[in-house]
XYZ file of C-alpha atoms in Angstrom:
496
model
C 72.074 89.204 -62.703
C 72.484 85.657 -61.388
C 73.164 84.629 -57.824
C 76.859 84.298 -58.699
C 76.992 87.873 -59.992
C 75.975 89.382 -56.644
C 78.631 91.573 -55.037
C 80.418 90.013 -52.098
C 79.796 92.744 -49.548
C 82.537 94.951 -48.202
C 86.014 94.640 -49.789
C 89.499 95.721 -48.801
C 89.660 93.725 -45.550
C 92.357 91.099 -45.340
C 90.760 89.373 -42.312
C 87.180 88.741 -41.247
C 85.826 88.010 -37.803
C 84.630 84.445 -37.145
C 81.037 84.023 -38.257
C 81.121 87.030 -40.604
C 78.468 86.818 -43.357
C 78.616 89.314 -46.178
C 75.537 90.968 -47.605
C 75.902 89.017 -50.834
C 76.205 85.691 -49.037
C 73.121 86.486 -46.967
C 71.089 87.256 -50.080
C 72.232 84.090 -51.839
C 71.379 81.955 -48.830
C 67.946 83.551 -48.504
C 67.115 82.873 -52.155
C 68.374 79.308 -51.933
C 66.192 78.595 -48.878
C 63.186 80.069 -50.608
C 63.728 77.928 -53.721
C 64.246 74.788 -51.611
C 60.905 75.272 -49.830
C 58.965 75.742 -53.097
C 57.058 78.719 -51.749
C 54.648 80.170 -54.288
C 55.607 83.754 -55.061
C 52.572 84.442 -57.230
C 49.820 86.906 -56.556
C 48.012 84.432 -54.271
C 51.071 83.051 -52.488
C 53.283 83.930 -49.579
C 54.973 86.998 -50.969
C 51.673 88.721 -51.594
C 50.372 87.737 -48.158
C 53.592 88.943 -46.582
C 53.274 92.276 -48.357
C 49.688 92.773 -47.210
C 50.597 91.858 -43.643
C 53.565 94.208 -43.597
C 51.413 97.088 -44.825
C 48.957 96.543 -41.961
C 51.624 96.236 -39.298
C 51.547 92.471 -38.837
C 54.427 90.023 -38.885
C 53.797 86.871 -40.885
C 54.999 83.676 -39.151
C 57.464 81.307 -40.836
C 55.710 79.471 -43.626
C 57.011 75.981 -42.923
C 59.531 74.500 -40.607
C 62.546 73.107 -42.487
C 61.949 69.616 -41.148
C 58.431 69.565 -42.614
C 59.737 69.594 -46.172
C 58.098 71.065 -49.246
C 54.570 70.483 -50.429
C 51.413 72.465 -51.185
C 49.689 71.078 -48.082
C 52.212 73.069 -46.026
C 50.941 76.441 -47.273
C 50.588 79.365 -44.922
C 47.040 78.771 -43.730
C 46.821 74.999 -44.305
C 46.124 72.246 -41.788
C 49.680 72.057 -40.584
C 49.760 75.086 -38.276
C 52.600 74.232 -35.929
C 54.182 77.566 -36.783
C 51.480 79.424 -34.820
C 52.398 80.517 -31.303
C 50.616 78.324 -28.771
C 48.599 81.245 -27.378
C 47.276 82.170 -30.853
C 45.903 78.811 -31.928
C 42.887 78.994 -29.643
C 41.803 82.227 -31.350
C 41.932 80.883 -34.924
C 39.890 78.580 -37.093
C 42.196 77.211 -39.786
C 40.250 76.706 -43.053
C 40.507 73.541 -45.113
C 41.347 75.258 -48.398
C 44.419 76.971 -47.064
C 44.284 80.103 -49.203
C 41.784 82.396 -47.507
C 44.063 83.763 -44.813
C 43.590 83.512 -41.036
C 40.044 83.082 -39.766
C 39.625 84.329 -36.226
C 37.309 82.676 -33.736
C 35.437 85.714 -32.473
C 33.730 83.801 -29.691
C 37.137 82.837 -28.344
C 38.344 86.407 -28.739
C 35.356 87.631 -26.721
C 36.518 85.450 -23.821
C 39.743 87.421 -23.375
C 39.360 88.922 -19.866
C 38.673 92.636 -19.670
C 41.586 93.152 -17.302
C 43.937 91.678 -19.902
C 42.735 93.945 -22.694
C 43.604 97.040 -20.711
C 45.616 97.072 -17.530
C 43.163 99.201 -15.562
C 39.966 98.123 -13.832
C 37.732 98.572 -10.805
C 36.714 95.878 -8.369
C 33.400 95.902 -6.515
C 33.231 93.829 -3.348
C 29.660 92.534 -3.163
C 30.432 91.233 0.307
C 30.872 94.845 1.407
C 27.463 95.755 -0.067
C 25.893 92.889 1.881
C 27.736 93.874 5.069
C 26.747 97.549 4.863
C 23.088 96.715 4.225
C 22.997 94.411 7.243
C 24.708 97.044 9.380
C 21.983 99.573 8.539
C 19.213 97.015 9.055
C 20.431 96.634 12.630
C 19.704 100.319 13.269
C 16.031 99.929 12.329
C 13.107 98.987 14.529
C 11.286 95.771 13.613
C 8.880 96.333 10.759
C 10.702 99.302 9.253
C 11.417 98.577 5.589
C 14.647 99.366 3.748
C 14.856 100.677 0.205
C 18.237 100.143 -1.468
C 18.941 103.044 -3.818
C 20.714 101.739 -6.928
C 20.288 104.736 -9.221
C 23.089 105.783 -11.589
C 24.162 102.157 -11.971
C 24.362 101.828 -8.188
C 26.541 104.933 -7.926
C 28.888 103.334 -10.442
C 29.102 99.985 -8.646
C 26.779 97.977 -10.931
C 23.034 98.154 -10.359
C 21.982 94.558 -10.958
C 24.676 92.897 -8.872
C 24.416 95.429 -6.048
C 20.619 95.197 -6.006
C 20.810 91.440 -5.623
C 23.339 91.726 -2.800
C 21.207 94.287 -0.976
C 18.043 92.210 -1.368
C 19.865 89.131 -0.073
C 20.845 91.168 3.003
C 17.240 92.120 3.727
C 16.405 95.143 1.570
C 12.687 95.276 0.750
C 12.505 97.688 -2.179
C 14.754 99.353 -4.740
C 15.033 103.000 -5.723
C 16.161 104.325 -9.121
C 16.238 107.660 -10.928
C 14.919 106.686 -14.367
C 12.541 104.253 -15.987
C 15.369 102.692 -17.995
C 17.252 101.951 -14.774
C 14.184 100.142 -13.480
C 13.757 98.176 -16.714
C 17.366 97.004 -16.488
C 16.573 95.469 -13.086
C 13.390 93.840 -14.359
C 15.197 92.432 -17.410
C 17.690 90.873 -15.000
C 14.858 88.991 -13.302
C 14.565 91.167 -10.180
C 10.971 91.196 -8.965
C 11.206 93.460 -5.889
C 9.166 96.698 -5.818
C 10.976 99.490 -7.678
C 10.322 103.202 -7.171
C 11.407 105.853 -9.656
C 12.395 108.674 -7.304
C 11.252 111.433 -9.662
C 8.149 111.801 -11.819
C 8.986 110.435 -15.300
C 7.720 111.826 -18.620
C 4.202 110.769 -19.603
C 5.587 108.849 -22.614
C 6.940 106.264 -20.166
C 3.513 105.357 -18.778
C 3.164 102.184 -20.910
C 6.583 101.086 -19.627
C 5.588 101.725 -16.008
C 2.526 99.522 -16.399
C 4.221 96.805 -18.435
C 7.220 96.430 -16.117
C 5.377 97.073 -12.835
C 7.441 100.145 -11.986
C 6.221 102.611 -9.363
C 6.444 106.301 -10.327
C 6.760 109.281 -8.056
C 3.985 111.773 -8.718
C 3.792 115.526 -8.101
C 1.884 117.000 -11.046
C -1.852 116.566 -11.598
C -1.414 116.248 -15.364
C 0.819 113.211 -15.075
C -1.341 111.651 -12.371
C -4.483 111.813 -14.537
C -2.718 110.539 -17.686
C -1.224 107.664 -15.697
C -4.594 106.755 -14.206
C -6.419 106.963 -17.545
C -3.886 104.701 -19.241
C -4.078 102.117 -16.476
C -7.866 102.203 -16.301
C -8.180 101.745 -20.068
C -6.650 98.272 -19.793
C -8.167 97.309 -16.460
C -5.106 97.973 -14.262
C -4.475 100.014 -11.133
C -2.087 103.009 -11.170
C -0.022 102.804 -7.960
C 2.309 105.692 -7.070
C 4.274 107.455 -4.331
C 3.507 111.112 -3.623
C 6.626 113.287 -3.418
C 6.319 116.131 -0.905
C 8.520 119.229 -1.041
C 9.196 120.108 2.585
C 11.813 122.781 1.918
C 14.511 121.458 -0.407
C 12.610 123.072 -3.302
C 13.801 120.687 -5.974
C 10.758 118.576 -6.873
C 7.506 117.602 -5.198
C 4.160 119.011 -4.133
C 4.734 121.807 -1.627
C 3.891 120.622 1.901
C 1.136 123.218 2.393
C -0.515 122.326 -0.943
C -0.729 118.548 -0.543
C -4.393 118.403 0.488
C -5.459 120.535 -2.478
C -3.371 118.388 -4.814
C -4.986 115.198 -3.535
C -8.453 116.705 -4.067
C -7.550 117.358 -7.714
C -6.396 113.810 -8.496
C -7.962 111.389 -6.038
C -11.292 111.326 -7.893
C -9.815 108.870 -10.386
C -10.694 105.304 -9.492
C -7.498 103.798 -10.903
C -5.072 105.922 -8.880
C -3.666 104.196 -5.813
C -1.502 106.102 -3.330
C 0.870 103.516 -1.857
C 3.540 105.815 -0.400
C 4.364 109.376 0.609
C 7.892 110.690 0.962
C 10.203 113.669 1.164
C 13.948 114.293 0.953
C 16.155 116.130 3.443
C 18.548 118.805 2.181
C 20.704 119.097 5.320
C 20.658 115.744 7.094
C 24.464 115.686 6.844
C 24.988 119.248 8.112
C 26.332 120.034 11.612
C 23.550 122.584 12.155
C 20.269 120.763 12.725
C 17.850 123.709 12.457
C 16.951 123.354 8.766
C 16.652 119.601 9.127
C 14.227 119.995 12.006
C 12.122 122.449 9.996
C 11.828 119.982 7.119
C 11.044 117.093 9.459
C 8.330 119.131 11.158
C 6.752 120.090 7.835
C 6.662 116.442 6.812
C 5.225 115.133 10.063
C 2.508 117.797 9.982
C 1.698 117.000 6.338
C 1.254 113.295 7.079
C -0.955 114.117 10.050
C -3.051 116.470 7.933
C -3.511 113.830 5.221
C -4.765 111.353 7.780
C -7.068 113.967 9.276
C -8.670 114.391 5.841
C -9.098 110.632 5.491
C -6.170 110.170 3.086
C -4.042 107.124 3.763
C -0.415 108.156 2.988
C 0.651 104.550 2.539
C 4.326 103.802 3.220
C 5.839 106.915 4.799
C 9.558 107.433 4.155
C 12.044 110.281 4.408
C 15.416 109.184 5.800
C 18.424 109.093 3.494
C 21.781 107.638 4.568
C 22.601 110.590 6.839
C 19.207 110.652 8.497
C 19.132 106.871 8.948
C 22.269 107.039 11.087
C 21.714 110.393 12.829
C 17.955 110.709 13.276
C 16.066 107.500 14.146
C 12.934 109.571 14.807
C 12.443 109.972 11.035
C 12.746 106.295 10.105
C 8.930 106.130 9.804
C 7.764 103.098 7.756
C 10.803 102.841 5.456
C 14.287 104.310 4.989
C 16.224 104.876 1.766
C 19.815 103.651 1.881
C 22.065 105.270 -0.729
C 25.747 106.169 -0.465
C 26.306 104.395 2.862
C 25.350 101.091 1.253
C 28.517 101.468 -0.795
C 30.645 102.087 2.285
C 30.819 105.870 2.717
C 30.083 108.031 5.740
C 28.107 111.131 4.884
C 29.483 113.394 7.614
C 31.756 113.272 10.674
C 28.729 112.898 12.943
C 28.168 109.394 11.549
C 31.695 108.118 12.258
C 31.767 105.344 14.798
C 28.000 104.927 14.857
C 28.071 102.218 12.218
C 30.749 100.049 10.614
C 30.887 100.627 6.866
C 33.227 99.019 4.323
C 33.963 100.736 0.971
C 32.985 98.391 -1.853
C 34.998 99.936 -4.703
C 38.715 99.693 -5.366
C 40.598 100.872 -8.458
C 43.509 98.895 -9.911
C 46.081 99.257 -12.687
C 49.273 97.650 -13.936
C 52.447 99.457 -14.842
C 52.871 99.833 -18.597
C 56.276 101.526 -18.624
C 59.125 102.199 -16.209
C 61.723 104.823 -17.011
C 64.560 106.714 -15.366
C 64.194 110.416 -16.081
C 67.400 112.488 -15.898
C 67.588 115.086 -13.158
C 65.743 118.266 -14.015
C 63.656 116.869 -16.859
C 59.899 117.251 -16.655
C 57.051 114.739 -16.631
C 53.694 114.944 -18.474
C 51.827 117.942 -19.894
C 53.305 121.276 -18.884
C 56.380 119.528 -17.457
C 55.245 120.783 -14.064
C 56.920 117.947 -12.186
C 60.702 117.754 -12.444
C 62.722 114.628 -11.803
C 65.185 114.646 -8.941
C 67.231 112.042 -10.759
C 67.010 109.444 -8.009
C 63.685 107.855 -8.940
C 61.832 105.835 -11.527
C 58.780 107.196 -13.273
C 56.081 104.545 -13.771
C 53.129 104.917 -16.141
C 49.706 103.382 -15.540
C 46.964 103.262 -18.206
C 44.152 105.294 -16.712
C 43.399 108.990 -16.604
C 40.649 111.527 -16.290
C 38.546 109.763 -18.956
C 38.427 106.909 -16.434
C 37.473 109.023 -13.422
C 41.025 109.752 -12.234
C 40.334 113.452 -12.171
C 42.874 115.919 -13.493
C 42.507 118.050 -10.369
C 44.242 115.313 -8.381
C 47.494 115.810 -10.301
C 50.536 115.890 -7.974
C 48.196 115.723 -4.954
C 47.432 112.040 -4.434
C 49.324 108.781 -3.922
C 49.097 105.290 -5.378
C 49.991 102.042 -3.630
C 52.540 99.532 -4.907
C 53.963 96.651 -2.886
C 52.095 97.818 0.200
C 53.605 101.323 0.267
C 52.538 104.715 -1.015
C 54.176 106.510 -3.916
C 53.277 109.993 -5.165
C 51.401 110.476 -8.383
C 53.455 112.961 -10.383
C 52.838 115.167 -13.378
C 49.533 116.151 -14.916
C 47.032 113.311 -15.085
C 46.298 112.739 -18.784
C 43.100 111.576 -20.436
C 44.253 107.960 -20.671
C 47.392 107.695 -18.538
C 49.026 108.874 -15.343
C 52.458 108.597 -13.805
C 53.812 107.978 -10.337
C 57.299 108.140 -8.898
C 59.238 105.485 -7.017
C 62.100 106.856 -4.924
C 65.082 104.572 -5.507
C 66.535 105.585 -2.155
C 63.619 103.917 -0.373
C 64.600 100.593 1.154
C 62.449 97.821 2.486
C 63.300 94.637 4.331
C 63.740 92.871 0.990
C 65.899 95.625 -0.499
C 65.198 98.475 -2.869
C 61.885 98.806 -4.610
C 62.162 97.669 -8.200
C 58.999 98.455 -10.191
C 58.478 96.365 -13.305
C 56.083 96.455 -16.231
C 53.002 94.463 -15.228
C 53.262 95.155 -11.491
C 49.854 95.858 -9.947
C 49.120 99.281 -8.492
C 46.208 100.383 -6.302
C 44.781 103.741 -7.269
C 41.997 103.379 -4.687
C 42.145 100.775 -1.965
C 44.253 99.410 0.866
C 47.293 97.156 1.031
C 49.462 96.609 4.062
C 49.334 99.801 6.100
C 48.796 101.997 3.041
C 45.366 103.372 2.149
C 44.125 105.666 -0.630
C 40.420 106.434 -0.368
C 37.678 107.951 -2.453
C 36.913 110.174 0.536
C 40.473 111.535 0.346
C 40.025 112.329 -3.345
C 36.672 113.983 -2.680
C 38.204 116.191 0.007
C 41.045 117.261 -2.295
C 38.573 118.160 -5.035
C 36.056 119.770 -2.658
C 33.289 117.437 -3.756
C 31.430 114.384 -2.462
C 32.293 110.660 -2.695
C 29.256 110.142 -4.948
C 30.937 112.073 -7.770
C 34.241 110.219 -7.461
C 32.530 106.802 -7.405
C 30.506 107.682 -10.479
C 33.598 108.947 -12.247
C 35.390 105.634 -11.873
C 32.385 103.309 -12.017
C 30.673 104.745 -15.079
C 33.838 105.212 -17.118
C 35.332 102.789 -19.639
C 37.161 100.851 -16.908
C 36.345 97.153 -16.740
C 34.330 96.254 -13.639
C 35.105 93.060 -11.755
C 32.860 91.734 -8.989
C 34.362 89.986 -5.983
C 33.093 88.808 -2.615
C 35.668 88.753 0.156
C 33.169 88.107 2.943
């Protein structure tokens, strides 16, 4: 069948609207334009490339602009690439041969900002870390050292950056939970003393010595292995002794410390440079158990000295005890959750000025009007009142936005609060904007791309990690870790 034999579309109409083009005319015109541009339709030409692209979900750009005219040098991937959108050219390397398809510049692709790849991220204000560290330093007597605890990736805030901010504010040492956490700091060029707050496995001893990492010690077996390894290569084996004063988690029991030291102190390489304990109830309203632990520790230190054992740097106070009990500051304090801006108990409110360092952000990915009575999200537990817009944001419980917060928390948009509605999903959550709400500029009008605060403050509206922790009957530590150690991008800022 030739072009002239093609049917002329619909028949039986005596009049056509202006601009009407029949199906036959459209096909003829398309074939004529193709022939005029001399596009190769062979197995290596445009049609094959178009087919492959269509199968993989891509749209192939126009091959040549009409004003460019025909010619093999105008092939799809040749030098003349004016048909590419301006924002795509910087991500491509166009080959000379012109037949190998698009070649992406993966270094350029790697430069696409994390917050543009997914519209959900956390921000960590390093200025707040610096401020909080200074605020605690002001509570200490001259000569009392401060250890900044940056375990668990600085409670989800980013260990390396937070460690540097704390050290710049006057922290003397760093505390971590694992050897790998310490190595990460060393690999980043941080030379401050680092203490692993629990005794590590004996297989890590070469790492401790190589990276100059201080272990906690509370078993004789580890102490001797550590000392033997160090002595075999002419090094000392420095450590901190962990004393169990009543929390009964780890450590040498307070009334067995002298016997323990007799068992291990014979080794010439061992060097006791610190002795510490941890309080179980420093944040509790009742002070009795705290006082019992503090007494056990003070008596243990005194007994060590009486037996001629130098305890080294004595430390016990965590964030709660630093603020509430200056009598247990001893030689050093360990600053944990309060460095990140959180009060540990009501008794610490007003004693010190802390600024939360973490905020959680997202952008709206869809806005919809849901008819009255229809449900939202899994279980359809929330029903639309018909006078609102449902907005979706791309983060969920896989990102730390815990499912237990569903229908119980707010988000902030344009400086005002709006309720999160429906079950929080693994990757997404929804909130509702009441269209009856008016502001000085008129009705709220959420749009795709508008920024939303999941945690943070804007205007007079505040949503806090403390609020989430209270709703879930947990502690801020867990909420921070949920957001900070998830797949959310982490952006560092410094507002101070």
